[in-house]
PDB file of C-alpha atoms in Angstrom:
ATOM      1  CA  UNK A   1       0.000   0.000   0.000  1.00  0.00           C
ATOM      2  CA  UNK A   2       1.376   3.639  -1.152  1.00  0.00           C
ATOM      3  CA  UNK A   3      -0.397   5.430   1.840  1.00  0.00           C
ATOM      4  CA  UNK A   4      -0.148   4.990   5.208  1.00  0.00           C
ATOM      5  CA  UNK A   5      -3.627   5.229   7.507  1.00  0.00           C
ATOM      6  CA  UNK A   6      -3.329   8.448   8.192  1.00  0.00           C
ATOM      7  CA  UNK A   7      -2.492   9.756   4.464  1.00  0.00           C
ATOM      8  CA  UNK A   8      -5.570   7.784   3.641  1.00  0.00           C
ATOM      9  CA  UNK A   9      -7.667   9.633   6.309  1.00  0.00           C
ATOM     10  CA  UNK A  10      -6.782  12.914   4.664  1.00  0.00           C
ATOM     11  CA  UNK A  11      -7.478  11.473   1.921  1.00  0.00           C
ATOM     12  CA  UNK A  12     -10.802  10.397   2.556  1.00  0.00           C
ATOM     13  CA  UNK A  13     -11.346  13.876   4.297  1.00  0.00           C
ATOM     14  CA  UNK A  14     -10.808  15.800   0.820  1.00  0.00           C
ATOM     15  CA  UNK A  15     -13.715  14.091  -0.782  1.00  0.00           C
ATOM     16  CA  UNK A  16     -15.842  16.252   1.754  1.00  0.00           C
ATOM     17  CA  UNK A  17     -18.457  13.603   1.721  1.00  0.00           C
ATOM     18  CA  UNK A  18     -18.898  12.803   5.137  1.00  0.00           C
ATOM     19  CA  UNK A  19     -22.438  14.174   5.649  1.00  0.00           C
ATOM     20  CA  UNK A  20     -23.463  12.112   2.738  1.00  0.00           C
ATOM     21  CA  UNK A  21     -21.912   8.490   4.033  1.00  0.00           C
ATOM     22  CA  UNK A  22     -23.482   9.261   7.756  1.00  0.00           C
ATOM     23  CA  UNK A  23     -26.457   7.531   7.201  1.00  0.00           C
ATOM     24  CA  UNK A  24     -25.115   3.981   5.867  1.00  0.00           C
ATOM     25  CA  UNK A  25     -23.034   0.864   7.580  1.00  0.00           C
ATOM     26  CA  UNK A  26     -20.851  -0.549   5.149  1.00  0.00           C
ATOM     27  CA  UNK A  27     -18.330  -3.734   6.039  1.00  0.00           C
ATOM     28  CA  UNK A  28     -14.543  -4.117   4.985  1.00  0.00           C
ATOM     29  CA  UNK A  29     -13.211  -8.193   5.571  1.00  0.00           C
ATOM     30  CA  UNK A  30     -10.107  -8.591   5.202  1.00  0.00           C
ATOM     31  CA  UNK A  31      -8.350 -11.960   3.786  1.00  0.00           C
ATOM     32  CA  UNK A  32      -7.228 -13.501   7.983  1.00  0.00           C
ATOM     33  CA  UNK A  33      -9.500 -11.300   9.867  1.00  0.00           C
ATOM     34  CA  UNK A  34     -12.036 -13.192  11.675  1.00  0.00           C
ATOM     35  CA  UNK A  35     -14.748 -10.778  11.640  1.00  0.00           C
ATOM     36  CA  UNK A  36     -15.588  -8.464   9.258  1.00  0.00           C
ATOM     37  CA  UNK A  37     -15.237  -4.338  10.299  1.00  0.00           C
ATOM     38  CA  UNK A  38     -18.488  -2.176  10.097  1.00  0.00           C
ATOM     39  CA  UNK A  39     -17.502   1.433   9.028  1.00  0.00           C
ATOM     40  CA  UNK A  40     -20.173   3.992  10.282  1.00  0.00           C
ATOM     41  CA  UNK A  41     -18.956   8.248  10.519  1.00  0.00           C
ATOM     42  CA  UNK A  42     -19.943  10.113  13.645  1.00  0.00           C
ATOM     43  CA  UNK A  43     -19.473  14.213  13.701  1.00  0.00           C
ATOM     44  CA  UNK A  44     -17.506  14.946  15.979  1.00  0.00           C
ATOM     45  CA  UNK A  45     -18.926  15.746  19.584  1.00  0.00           C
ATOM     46  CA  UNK A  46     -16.980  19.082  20.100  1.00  0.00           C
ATOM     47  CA  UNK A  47     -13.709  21.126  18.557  1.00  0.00           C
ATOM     48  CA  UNK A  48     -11.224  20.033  17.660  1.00  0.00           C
ATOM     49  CA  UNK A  49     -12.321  16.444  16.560  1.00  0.00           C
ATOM     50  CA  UNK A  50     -14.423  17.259  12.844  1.00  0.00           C
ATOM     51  CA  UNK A  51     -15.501  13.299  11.921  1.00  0.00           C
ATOM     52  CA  UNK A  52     -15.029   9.788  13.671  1.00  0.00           C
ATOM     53  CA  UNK A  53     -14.911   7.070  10.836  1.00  0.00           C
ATOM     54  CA  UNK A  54     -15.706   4.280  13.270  1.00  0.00           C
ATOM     55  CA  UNK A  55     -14.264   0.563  12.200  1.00  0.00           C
ATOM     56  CA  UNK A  56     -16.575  -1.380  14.454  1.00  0.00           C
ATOM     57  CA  UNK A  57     -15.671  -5.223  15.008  1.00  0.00           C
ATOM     58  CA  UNK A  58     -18.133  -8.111  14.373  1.00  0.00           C
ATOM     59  CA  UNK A  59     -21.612  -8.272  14.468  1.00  0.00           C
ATOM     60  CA  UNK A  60     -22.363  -8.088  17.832  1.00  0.00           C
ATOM     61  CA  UNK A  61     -20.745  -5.123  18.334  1.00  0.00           C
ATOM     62  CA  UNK A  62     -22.803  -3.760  15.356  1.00  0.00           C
ATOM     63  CA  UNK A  63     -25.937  -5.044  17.041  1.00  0.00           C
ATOM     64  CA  UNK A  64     -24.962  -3.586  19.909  1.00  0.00           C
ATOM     65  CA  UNK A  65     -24.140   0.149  17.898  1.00  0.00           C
ATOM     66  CA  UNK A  66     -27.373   0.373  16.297  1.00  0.00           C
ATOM     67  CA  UNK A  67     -29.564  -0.573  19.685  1.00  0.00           C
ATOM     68  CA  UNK A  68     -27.759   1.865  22.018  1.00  0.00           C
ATOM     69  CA  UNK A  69     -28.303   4.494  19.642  1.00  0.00           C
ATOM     70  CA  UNK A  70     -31.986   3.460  19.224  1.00  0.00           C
ATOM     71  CA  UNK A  71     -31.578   3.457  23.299  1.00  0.00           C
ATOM     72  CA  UNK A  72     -29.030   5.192  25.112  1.00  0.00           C
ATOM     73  CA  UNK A  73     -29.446   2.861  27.821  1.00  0.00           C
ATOM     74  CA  UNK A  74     -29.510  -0.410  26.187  1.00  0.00           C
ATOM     75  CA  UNK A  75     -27.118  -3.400  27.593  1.00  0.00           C
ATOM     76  CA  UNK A  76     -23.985  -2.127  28.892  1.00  0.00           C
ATOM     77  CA  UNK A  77     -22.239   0.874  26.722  1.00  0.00           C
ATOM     78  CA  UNK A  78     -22.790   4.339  27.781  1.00  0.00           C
ATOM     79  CA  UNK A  79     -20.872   5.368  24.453  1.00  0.00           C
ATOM     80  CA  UNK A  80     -19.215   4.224  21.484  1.00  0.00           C
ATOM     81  CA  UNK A  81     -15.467   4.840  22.627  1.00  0.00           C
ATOM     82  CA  UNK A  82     -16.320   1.998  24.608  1.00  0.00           C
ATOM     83  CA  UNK A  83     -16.797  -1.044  22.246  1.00  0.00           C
ATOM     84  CA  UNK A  84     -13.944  -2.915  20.062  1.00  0.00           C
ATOM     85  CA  UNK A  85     -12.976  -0.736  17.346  1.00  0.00           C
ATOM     86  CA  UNK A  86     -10.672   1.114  15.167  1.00  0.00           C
ATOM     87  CA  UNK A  87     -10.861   4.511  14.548  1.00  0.00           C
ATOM     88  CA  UNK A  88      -9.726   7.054  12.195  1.00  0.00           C
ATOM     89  CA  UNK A  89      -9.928  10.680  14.015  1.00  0.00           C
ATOM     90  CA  UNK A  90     -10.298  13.314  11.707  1.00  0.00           C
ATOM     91  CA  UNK A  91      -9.560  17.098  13.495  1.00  0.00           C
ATOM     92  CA  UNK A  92     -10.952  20.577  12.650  1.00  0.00           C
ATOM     93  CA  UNK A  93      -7.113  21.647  11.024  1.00  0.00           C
ATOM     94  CA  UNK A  94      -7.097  18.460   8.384  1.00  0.00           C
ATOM     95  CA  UNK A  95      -4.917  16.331  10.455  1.00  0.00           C
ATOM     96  CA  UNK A  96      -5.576  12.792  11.020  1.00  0.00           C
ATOM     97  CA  UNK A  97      -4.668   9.631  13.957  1.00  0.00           C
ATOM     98  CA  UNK A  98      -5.832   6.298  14.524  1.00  0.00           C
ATOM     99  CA  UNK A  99      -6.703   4.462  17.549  1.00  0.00           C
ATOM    100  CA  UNK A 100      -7.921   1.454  19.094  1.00  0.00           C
ATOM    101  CA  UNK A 101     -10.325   0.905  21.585  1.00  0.00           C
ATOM    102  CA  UNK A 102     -11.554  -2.019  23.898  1.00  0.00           C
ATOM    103  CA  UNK A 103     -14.153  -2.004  26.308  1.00  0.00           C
ATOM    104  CA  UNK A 104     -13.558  -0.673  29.329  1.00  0.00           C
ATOM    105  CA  UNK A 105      -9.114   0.312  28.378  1.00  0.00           C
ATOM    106  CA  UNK A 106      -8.630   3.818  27.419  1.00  0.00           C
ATOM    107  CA  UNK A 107      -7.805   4.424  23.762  1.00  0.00           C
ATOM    108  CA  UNK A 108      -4.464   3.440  22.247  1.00  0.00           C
ATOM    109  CA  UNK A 109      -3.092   5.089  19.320  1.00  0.00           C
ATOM    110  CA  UNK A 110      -3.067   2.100  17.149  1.00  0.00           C
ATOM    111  CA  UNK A 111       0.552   0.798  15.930  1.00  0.00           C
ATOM    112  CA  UNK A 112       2.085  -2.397  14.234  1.00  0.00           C
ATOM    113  CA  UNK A 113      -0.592  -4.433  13.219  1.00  0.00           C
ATOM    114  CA  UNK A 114      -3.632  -2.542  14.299  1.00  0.00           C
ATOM    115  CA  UNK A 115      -2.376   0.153  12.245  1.00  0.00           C
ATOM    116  CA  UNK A 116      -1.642  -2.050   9.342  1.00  0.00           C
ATOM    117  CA  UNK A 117      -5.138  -3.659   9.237  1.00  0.00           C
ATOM    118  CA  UNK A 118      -6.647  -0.094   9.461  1.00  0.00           C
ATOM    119  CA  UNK A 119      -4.785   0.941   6.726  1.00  0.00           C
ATOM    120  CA  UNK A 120      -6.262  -2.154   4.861  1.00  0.00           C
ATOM    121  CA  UNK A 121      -9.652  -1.155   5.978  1.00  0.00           C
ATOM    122  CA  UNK A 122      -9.259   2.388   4.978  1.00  0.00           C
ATOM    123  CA  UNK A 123      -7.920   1.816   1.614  1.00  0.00           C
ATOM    124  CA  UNK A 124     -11.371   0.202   0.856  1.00  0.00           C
ATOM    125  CA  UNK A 125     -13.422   2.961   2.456  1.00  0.00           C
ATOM    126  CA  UNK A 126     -11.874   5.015   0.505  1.00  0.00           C
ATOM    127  CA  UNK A 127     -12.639   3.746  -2.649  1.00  0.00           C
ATOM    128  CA  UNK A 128     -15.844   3.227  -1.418  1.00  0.00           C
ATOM    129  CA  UNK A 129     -16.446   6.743  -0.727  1.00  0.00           C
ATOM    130  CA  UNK A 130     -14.883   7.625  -4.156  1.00  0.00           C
ATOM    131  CA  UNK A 131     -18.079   5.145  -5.610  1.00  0.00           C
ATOM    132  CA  UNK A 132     -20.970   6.941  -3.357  1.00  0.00           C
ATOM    133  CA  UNK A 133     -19.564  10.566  -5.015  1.00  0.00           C
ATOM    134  CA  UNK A 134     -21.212   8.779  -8.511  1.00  0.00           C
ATOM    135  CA  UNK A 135     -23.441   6.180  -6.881  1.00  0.00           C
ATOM    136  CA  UNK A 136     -25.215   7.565  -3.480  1.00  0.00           C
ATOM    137  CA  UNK A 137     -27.064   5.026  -3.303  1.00  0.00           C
ATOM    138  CA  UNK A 138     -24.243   2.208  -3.011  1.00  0.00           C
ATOM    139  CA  UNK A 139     -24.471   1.545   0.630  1.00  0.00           C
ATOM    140  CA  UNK A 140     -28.149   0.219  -0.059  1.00  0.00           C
ATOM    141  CA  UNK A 141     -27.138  -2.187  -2.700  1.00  0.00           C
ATOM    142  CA  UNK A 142     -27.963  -5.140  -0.907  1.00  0.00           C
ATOM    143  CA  UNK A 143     -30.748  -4.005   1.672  1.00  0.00           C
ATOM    144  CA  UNK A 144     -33.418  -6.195  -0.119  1.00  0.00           C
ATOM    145  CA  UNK A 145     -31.499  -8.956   0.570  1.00  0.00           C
ATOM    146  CA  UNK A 146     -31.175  -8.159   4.028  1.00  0.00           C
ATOM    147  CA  UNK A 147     -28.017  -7.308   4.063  1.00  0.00           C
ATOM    148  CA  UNK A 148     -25.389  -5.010   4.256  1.00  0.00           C
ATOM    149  CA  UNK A 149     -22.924  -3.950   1.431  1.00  0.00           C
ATOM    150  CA  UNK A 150     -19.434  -4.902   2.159  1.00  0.00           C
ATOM    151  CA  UNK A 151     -15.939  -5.498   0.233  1.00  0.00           C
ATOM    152  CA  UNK A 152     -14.605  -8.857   1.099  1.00  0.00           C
ATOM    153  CA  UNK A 153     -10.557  -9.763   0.040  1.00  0.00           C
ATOM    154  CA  UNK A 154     -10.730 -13.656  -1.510  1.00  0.00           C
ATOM    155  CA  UNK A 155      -7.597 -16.007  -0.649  1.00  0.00           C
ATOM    156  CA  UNK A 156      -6.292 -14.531  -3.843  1.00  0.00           C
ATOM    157  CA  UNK A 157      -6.359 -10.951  -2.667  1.00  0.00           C
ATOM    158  CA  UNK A 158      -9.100 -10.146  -5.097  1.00  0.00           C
ATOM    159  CA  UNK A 159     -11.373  -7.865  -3.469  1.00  0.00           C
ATOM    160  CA  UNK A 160     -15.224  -8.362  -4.644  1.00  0.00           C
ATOM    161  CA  UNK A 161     -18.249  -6.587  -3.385  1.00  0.00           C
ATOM    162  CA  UNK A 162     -21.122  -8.846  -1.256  1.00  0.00           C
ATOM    163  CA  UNK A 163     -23.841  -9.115   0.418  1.00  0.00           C
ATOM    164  CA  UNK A 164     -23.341  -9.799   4.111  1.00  0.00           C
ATOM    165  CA  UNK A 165     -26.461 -11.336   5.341  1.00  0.00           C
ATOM    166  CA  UNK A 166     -27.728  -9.599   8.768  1.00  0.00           C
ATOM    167  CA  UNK A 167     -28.083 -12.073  11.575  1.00  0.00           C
ATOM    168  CA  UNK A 168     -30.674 -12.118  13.926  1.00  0.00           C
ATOM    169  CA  UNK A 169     -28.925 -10.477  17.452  1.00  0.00           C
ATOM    170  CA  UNK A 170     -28.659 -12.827  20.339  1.00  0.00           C
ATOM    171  CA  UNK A 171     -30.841 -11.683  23.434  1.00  0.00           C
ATOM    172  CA  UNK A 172     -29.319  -9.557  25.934  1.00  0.00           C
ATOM    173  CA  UNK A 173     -29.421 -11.013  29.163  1.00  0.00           C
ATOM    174  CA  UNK A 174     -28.433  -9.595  32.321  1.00  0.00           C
ATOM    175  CA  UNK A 175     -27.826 -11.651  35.939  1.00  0.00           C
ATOM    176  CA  UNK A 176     -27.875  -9.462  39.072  1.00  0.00           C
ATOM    177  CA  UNK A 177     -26.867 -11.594  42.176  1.00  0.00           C
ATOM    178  CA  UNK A 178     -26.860  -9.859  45.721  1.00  0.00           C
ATOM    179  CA  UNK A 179     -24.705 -11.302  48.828  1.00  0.00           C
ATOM    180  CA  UNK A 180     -27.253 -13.598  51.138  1.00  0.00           C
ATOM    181  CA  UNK A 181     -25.561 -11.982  54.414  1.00  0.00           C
ATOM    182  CA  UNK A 182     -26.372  -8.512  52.711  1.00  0.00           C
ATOM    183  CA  UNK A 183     -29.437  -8.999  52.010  1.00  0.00           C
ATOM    184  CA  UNK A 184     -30.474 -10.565  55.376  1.00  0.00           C
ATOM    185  CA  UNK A 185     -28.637  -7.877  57.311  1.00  0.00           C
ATOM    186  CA  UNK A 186     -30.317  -5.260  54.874  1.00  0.00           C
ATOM    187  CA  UNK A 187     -33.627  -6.810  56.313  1.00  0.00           C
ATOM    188  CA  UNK A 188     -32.979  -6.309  59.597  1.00  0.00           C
ATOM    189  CA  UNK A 189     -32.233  -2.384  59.118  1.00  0.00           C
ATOM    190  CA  UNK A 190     -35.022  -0.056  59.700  1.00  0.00           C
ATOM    191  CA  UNK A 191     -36.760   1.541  56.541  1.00  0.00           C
ATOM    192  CA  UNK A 192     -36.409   5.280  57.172  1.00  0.00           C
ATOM    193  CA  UNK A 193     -39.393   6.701  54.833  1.00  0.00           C
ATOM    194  CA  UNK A 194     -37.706  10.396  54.685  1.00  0.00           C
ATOM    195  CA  UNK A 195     -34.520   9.116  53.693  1.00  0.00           C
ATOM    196  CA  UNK A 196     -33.856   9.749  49.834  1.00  0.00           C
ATOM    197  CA  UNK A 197     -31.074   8.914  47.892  1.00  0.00           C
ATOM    198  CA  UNK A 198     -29.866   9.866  44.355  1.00  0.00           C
ATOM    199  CA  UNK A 199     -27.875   7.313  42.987  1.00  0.00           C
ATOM    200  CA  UNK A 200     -25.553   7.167  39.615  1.00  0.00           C
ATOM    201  CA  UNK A 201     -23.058   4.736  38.152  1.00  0.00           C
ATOM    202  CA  UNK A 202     -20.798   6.158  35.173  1.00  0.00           C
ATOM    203  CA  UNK A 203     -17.940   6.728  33.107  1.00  0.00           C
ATOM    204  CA  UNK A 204     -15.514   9.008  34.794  1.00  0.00           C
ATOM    205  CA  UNK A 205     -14.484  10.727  31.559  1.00  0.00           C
ATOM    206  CA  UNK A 206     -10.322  11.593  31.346  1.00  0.00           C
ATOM    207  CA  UNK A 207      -9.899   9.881  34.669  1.00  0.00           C
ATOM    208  CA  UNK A 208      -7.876   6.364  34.391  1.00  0.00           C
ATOM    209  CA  UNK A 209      -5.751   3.921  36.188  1.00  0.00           C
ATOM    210  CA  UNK A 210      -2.438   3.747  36.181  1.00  0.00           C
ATOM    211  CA  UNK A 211      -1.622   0.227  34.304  1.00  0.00           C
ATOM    212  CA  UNK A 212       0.446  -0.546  31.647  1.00  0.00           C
ATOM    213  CA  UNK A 213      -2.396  -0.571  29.576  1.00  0.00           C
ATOM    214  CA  UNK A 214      -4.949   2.120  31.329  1.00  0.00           C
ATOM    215  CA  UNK A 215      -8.492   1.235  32.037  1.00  0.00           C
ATOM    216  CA  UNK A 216     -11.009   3.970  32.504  1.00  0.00           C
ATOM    217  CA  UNK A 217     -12.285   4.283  35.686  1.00  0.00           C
ATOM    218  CA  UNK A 218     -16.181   4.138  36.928  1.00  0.00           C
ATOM    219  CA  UNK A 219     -17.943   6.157  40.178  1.00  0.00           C
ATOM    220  CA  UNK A 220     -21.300   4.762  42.053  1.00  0.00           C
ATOM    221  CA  UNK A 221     -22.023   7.622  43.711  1.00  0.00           C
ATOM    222  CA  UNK A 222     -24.806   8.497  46.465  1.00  0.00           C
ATOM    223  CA  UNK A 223     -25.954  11.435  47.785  1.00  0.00           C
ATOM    224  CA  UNK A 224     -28.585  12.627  50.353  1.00  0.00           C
ATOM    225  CA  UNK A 225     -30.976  14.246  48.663  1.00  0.00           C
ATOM    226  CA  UNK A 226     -32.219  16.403  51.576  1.00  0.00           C
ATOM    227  CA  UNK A 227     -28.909  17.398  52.564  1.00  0.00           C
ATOM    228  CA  UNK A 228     -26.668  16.668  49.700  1.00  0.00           C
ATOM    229  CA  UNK A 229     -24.159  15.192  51.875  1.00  0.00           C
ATOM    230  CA  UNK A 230     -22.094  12.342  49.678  1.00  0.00           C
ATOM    231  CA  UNK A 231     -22.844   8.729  51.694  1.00  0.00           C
ATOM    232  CA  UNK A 232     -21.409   6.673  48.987  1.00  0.00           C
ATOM    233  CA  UNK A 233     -18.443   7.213  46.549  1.00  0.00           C
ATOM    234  CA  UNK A 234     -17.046   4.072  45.260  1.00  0.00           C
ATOM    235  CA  UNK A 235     -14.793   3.957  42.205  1.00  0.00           C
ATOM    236  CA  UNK A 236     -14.290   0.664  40.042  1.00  0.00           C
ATOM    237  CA  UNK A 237     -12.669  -0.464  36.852  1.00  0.00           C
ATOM    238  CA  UNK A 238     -13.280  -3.621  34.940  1.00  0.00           C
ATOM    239  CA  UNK A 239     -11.349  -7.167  35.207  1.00  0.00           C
ATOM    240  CA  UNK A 240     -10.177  -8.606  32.382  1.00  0.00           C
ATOM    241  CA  UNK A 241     -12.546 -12.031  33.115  1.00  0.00           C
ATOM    242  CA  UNK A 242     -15.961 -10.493  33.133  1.00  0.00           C
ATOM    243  CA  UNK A 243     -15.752  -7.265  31.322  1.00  0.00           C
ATOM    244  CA  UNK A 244     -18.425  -4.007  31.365  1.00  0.00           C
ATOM    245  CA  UNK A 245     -20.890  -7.094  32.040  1.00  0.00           C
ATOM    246  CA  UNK A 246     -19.530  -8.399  35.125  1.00  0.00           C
ATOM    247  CA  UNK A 247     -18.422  -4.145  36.091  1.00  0.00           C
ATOM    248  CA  UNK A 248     -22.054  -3.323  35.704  1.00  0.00           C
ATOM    249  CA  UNK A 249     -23.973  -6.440  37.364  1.00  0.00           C
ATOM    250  CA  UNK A 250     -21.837  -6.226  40.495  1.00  0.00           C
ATOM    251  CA  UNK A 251     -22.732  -2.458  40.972  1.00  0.00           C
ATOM    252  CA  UNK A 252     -25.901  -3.817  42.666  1.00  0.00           C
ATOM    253  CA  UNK A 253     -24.872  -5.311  44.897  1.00  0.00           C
ATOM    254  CA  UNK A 254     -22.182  -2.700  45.836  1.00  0.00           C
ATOM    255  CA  UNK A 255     -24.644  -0.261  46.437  1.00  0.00           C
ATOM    256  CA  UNK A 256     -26.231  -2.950  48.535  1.00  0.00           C
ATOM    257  CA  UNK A 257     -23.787  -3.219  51.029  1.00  0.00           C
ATOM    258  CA  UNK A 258     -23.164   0.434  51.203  1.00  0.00           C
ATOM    259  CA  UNK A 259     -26.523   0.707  52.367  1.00  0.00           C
ATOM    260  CA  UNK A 260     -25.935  -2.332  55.078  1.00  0.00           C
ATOM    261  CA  UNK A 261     -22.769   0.164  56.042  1.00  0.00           C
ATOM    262  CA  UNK A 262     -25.369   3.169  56.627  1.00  0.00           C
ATOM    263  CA  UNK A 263     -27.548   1.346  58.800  1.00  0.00           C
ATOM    264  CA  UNK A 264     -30.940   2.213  57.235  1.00  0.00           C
ATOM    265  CA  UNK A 265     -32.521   1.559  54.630  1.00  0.00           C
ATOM    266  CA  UNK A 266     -34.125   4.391  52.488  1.00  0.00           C
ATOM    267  CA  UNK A 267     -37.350   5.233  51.738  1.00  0.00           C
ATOM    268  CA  UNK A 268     -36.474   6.471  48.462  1.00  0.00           C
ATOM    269  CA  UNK A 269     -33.873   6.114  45.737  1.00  0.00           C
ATOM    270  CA  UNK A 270     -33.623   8.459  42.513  1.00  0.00           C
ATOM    271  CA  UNK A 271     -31.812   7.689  39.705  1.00  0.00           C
ATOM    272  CA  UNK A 272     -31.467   9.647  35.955  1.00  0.00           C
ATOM    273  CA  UNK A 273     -30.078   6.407  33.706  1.00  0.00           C
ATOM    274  CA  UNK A 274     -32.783   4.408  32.390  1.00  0.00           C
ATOM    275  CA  UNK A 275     -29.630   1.273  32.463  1.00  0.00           C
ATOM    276  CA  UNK A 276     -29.025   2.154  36.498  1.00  0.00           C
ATOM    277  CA  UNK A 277     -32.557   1.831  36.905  1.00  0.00           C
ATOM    278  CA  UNK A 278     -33.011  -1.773  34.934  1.00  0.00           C
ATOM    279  CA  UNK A 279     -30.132  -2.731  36.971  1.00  0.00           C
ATOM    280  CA  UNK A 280     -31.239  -1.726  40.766  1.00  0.00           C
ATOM    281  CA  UNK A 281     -35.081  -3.268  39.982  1.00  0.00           C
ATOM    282  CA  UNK A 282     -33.988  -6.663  41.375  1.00  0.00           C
ATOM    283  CA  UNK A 283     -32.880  -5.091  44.466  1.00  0.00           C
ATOM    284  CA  UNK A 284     -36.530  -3.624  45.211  1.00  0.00           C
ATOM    285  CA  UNK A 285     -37.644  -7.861  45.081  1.00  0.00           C
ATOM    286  CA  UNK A 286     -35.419  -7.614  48.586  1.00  0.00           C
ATOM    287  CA  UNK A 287     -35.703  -4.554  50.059  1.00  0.00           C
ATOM    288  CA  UNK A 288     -39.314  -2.140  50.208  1.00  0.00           C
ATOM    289  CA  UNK A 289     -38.099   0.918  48.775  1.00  0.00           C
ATOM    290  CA  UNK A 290     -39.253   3.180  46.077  1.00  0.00           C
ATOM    291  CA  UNK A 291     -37.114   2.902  43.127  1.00  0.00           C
ATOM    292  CA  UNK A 292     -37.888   6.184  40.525  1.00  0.00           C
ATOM    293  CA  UNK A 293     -36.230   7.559  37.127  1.00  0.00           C
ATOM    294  CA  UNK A 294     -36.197  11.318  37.101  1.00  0.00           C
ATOM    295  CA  UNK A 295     -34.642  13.579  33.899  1.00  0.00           C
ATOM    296  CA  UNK A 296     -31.990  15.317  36.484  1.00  0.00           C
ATOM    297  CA  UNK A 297     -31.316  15.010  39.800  1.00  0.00           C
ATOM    298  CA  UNK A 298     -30.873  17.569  41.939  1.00  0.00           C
ATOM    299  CA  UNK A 299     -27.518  16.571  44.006  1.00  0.00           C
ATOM    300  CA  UNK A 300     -25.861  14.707  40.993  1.00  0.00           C
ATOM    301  CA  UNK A 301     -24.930  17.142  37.632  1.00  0.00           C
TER     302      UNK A 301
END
């Protein structure tokens, strides 16, 4: 290849076509990858990032794209950065870097292979994108087949265009599982009526651990709604075994023995996240509290 990723991002942001490719998914296999790479562009949420041309890995992590941005709260991303992907980062003064990202790890600028792979990937985005400038249509090719359009390399290192054939996603499940000496010593403590709590789990953005390979970092936080006094302030990161699944089911019962530390239960707790709420229902099967979703809360910004 004559161009490196980044040449090939510039590239791809002379065409000035980004607003036109938003809409569509489009895949890129590789000959020796194991799943193909959904491309999708994103504007950029504020200065000085301009376009995100997002190189999404697999189909469940496609399924999971499109649902969380039918529903913010769906399963367990609160944003893109979070799921396996390349990406090409496109900024306000032309220039151009590509990263890597894994659920729950900070973003690495992507070197060696990852770079090499999304320099394969590009190369046919580009040329894509050079097609949609005559053909806008091109992304649709296939959607009566139920499919999505994609450029496939063949053991020969032909590349061909095809139809990849959507698959049904799997259902999401989700297995909250709370400590029996908790929840019998939570049973014990006295239900305080006037005692409200607003409660939040979430991404501590630009905050991160100090490993090798960084992981972003996670707060449960609790605060007294009458007084605003903080009563719970617990920050967490993922392990590599169980992921943003295991991270997110276990907040439950954190907050459950938080509230065994307090010594009374409260007669109220507010939340803002539709997912925090989902996740916390199972606790109201133990405990006799009111459990409610509010647009802000008052104590937590």
């Amino acid at each position: 290849m004559m161009h490196t990723a980044e040449e090939l991002g510039a590239k791809m942001d002379a065409l000035g076509i980004w607003g036109l490719l938003e809409p569509y998914n489009f895949a890129v296999k590789p000959k020796g990858t194991v799943f193909p790479y959904f491309c999708t562009v994103l504007k950029g949420e504020r200065s000085p990032v301009k376009v995100r041309f997002l190189m999404l890995e697999g189909w469940q992590t496609l399924h999971d794209f499109v649902r969380t941005r039918y529903d913010n709260n769906f399963g367990f991303y609160s944003t893109p950065a979070e799921m396996p992907h390349l990406e090409l980062i496109v900024l306000d003064n032309g220039g151009t870097k590509v990263f890597r990202h894994d659920p729950g790890y900070m973003p690495q600028q992507a070197v060696g292979t990852q770079l090499a792979l999304a320099g394969r990937i590009l190369w046919e985005a580009f040329g894509i994108m050079l097609r949609v400038e005559a053909d806008n249509h091109l992304p649709l090719k296939f959607a009566d087949e139920r499919a999505i359009f994609a450029r496939v390399e063949k053991s020969d290192g032909e590349w061909v265009d095809e139809p990849l054939v959507i698959p049904d996603p799997p259902p999401h499940v989700e297995k909250v599982v709370f400590q029996k000496a908790d929840v019998k010593a939570a049973k014990d403590l006295p239900l305080v009526a006037s005692d409200v709590l607003e409660v939040d789990f979430r991404l501590l953005p630009g905050v991160m651990t100090r490993d090798v390979r960084p992981r972003c970092v996670y707060n449960l936080i609790a605060m007294d709604a009458s007084t605003g006094e903080k009563v719970v302030d617990c920050q967490t990161s993922i392990v590599p075994d169980g992921g943003l699944r295991a991270m997110w089911e276990s907040m439950p019962p954190r907050l459950l023995h938080e509230i065994v530390g307090r010594g009374k239960v409260p007669g109220e707790i507010r939340v803002r996240s539709g997912r925090v709420f989902r996740m916390l229902r199972p606790l109201c099967l133990e405990l006799p509290f009111k459990l409610s979703l509010h647009e802000k809360l008052s104590r937590i910004p």
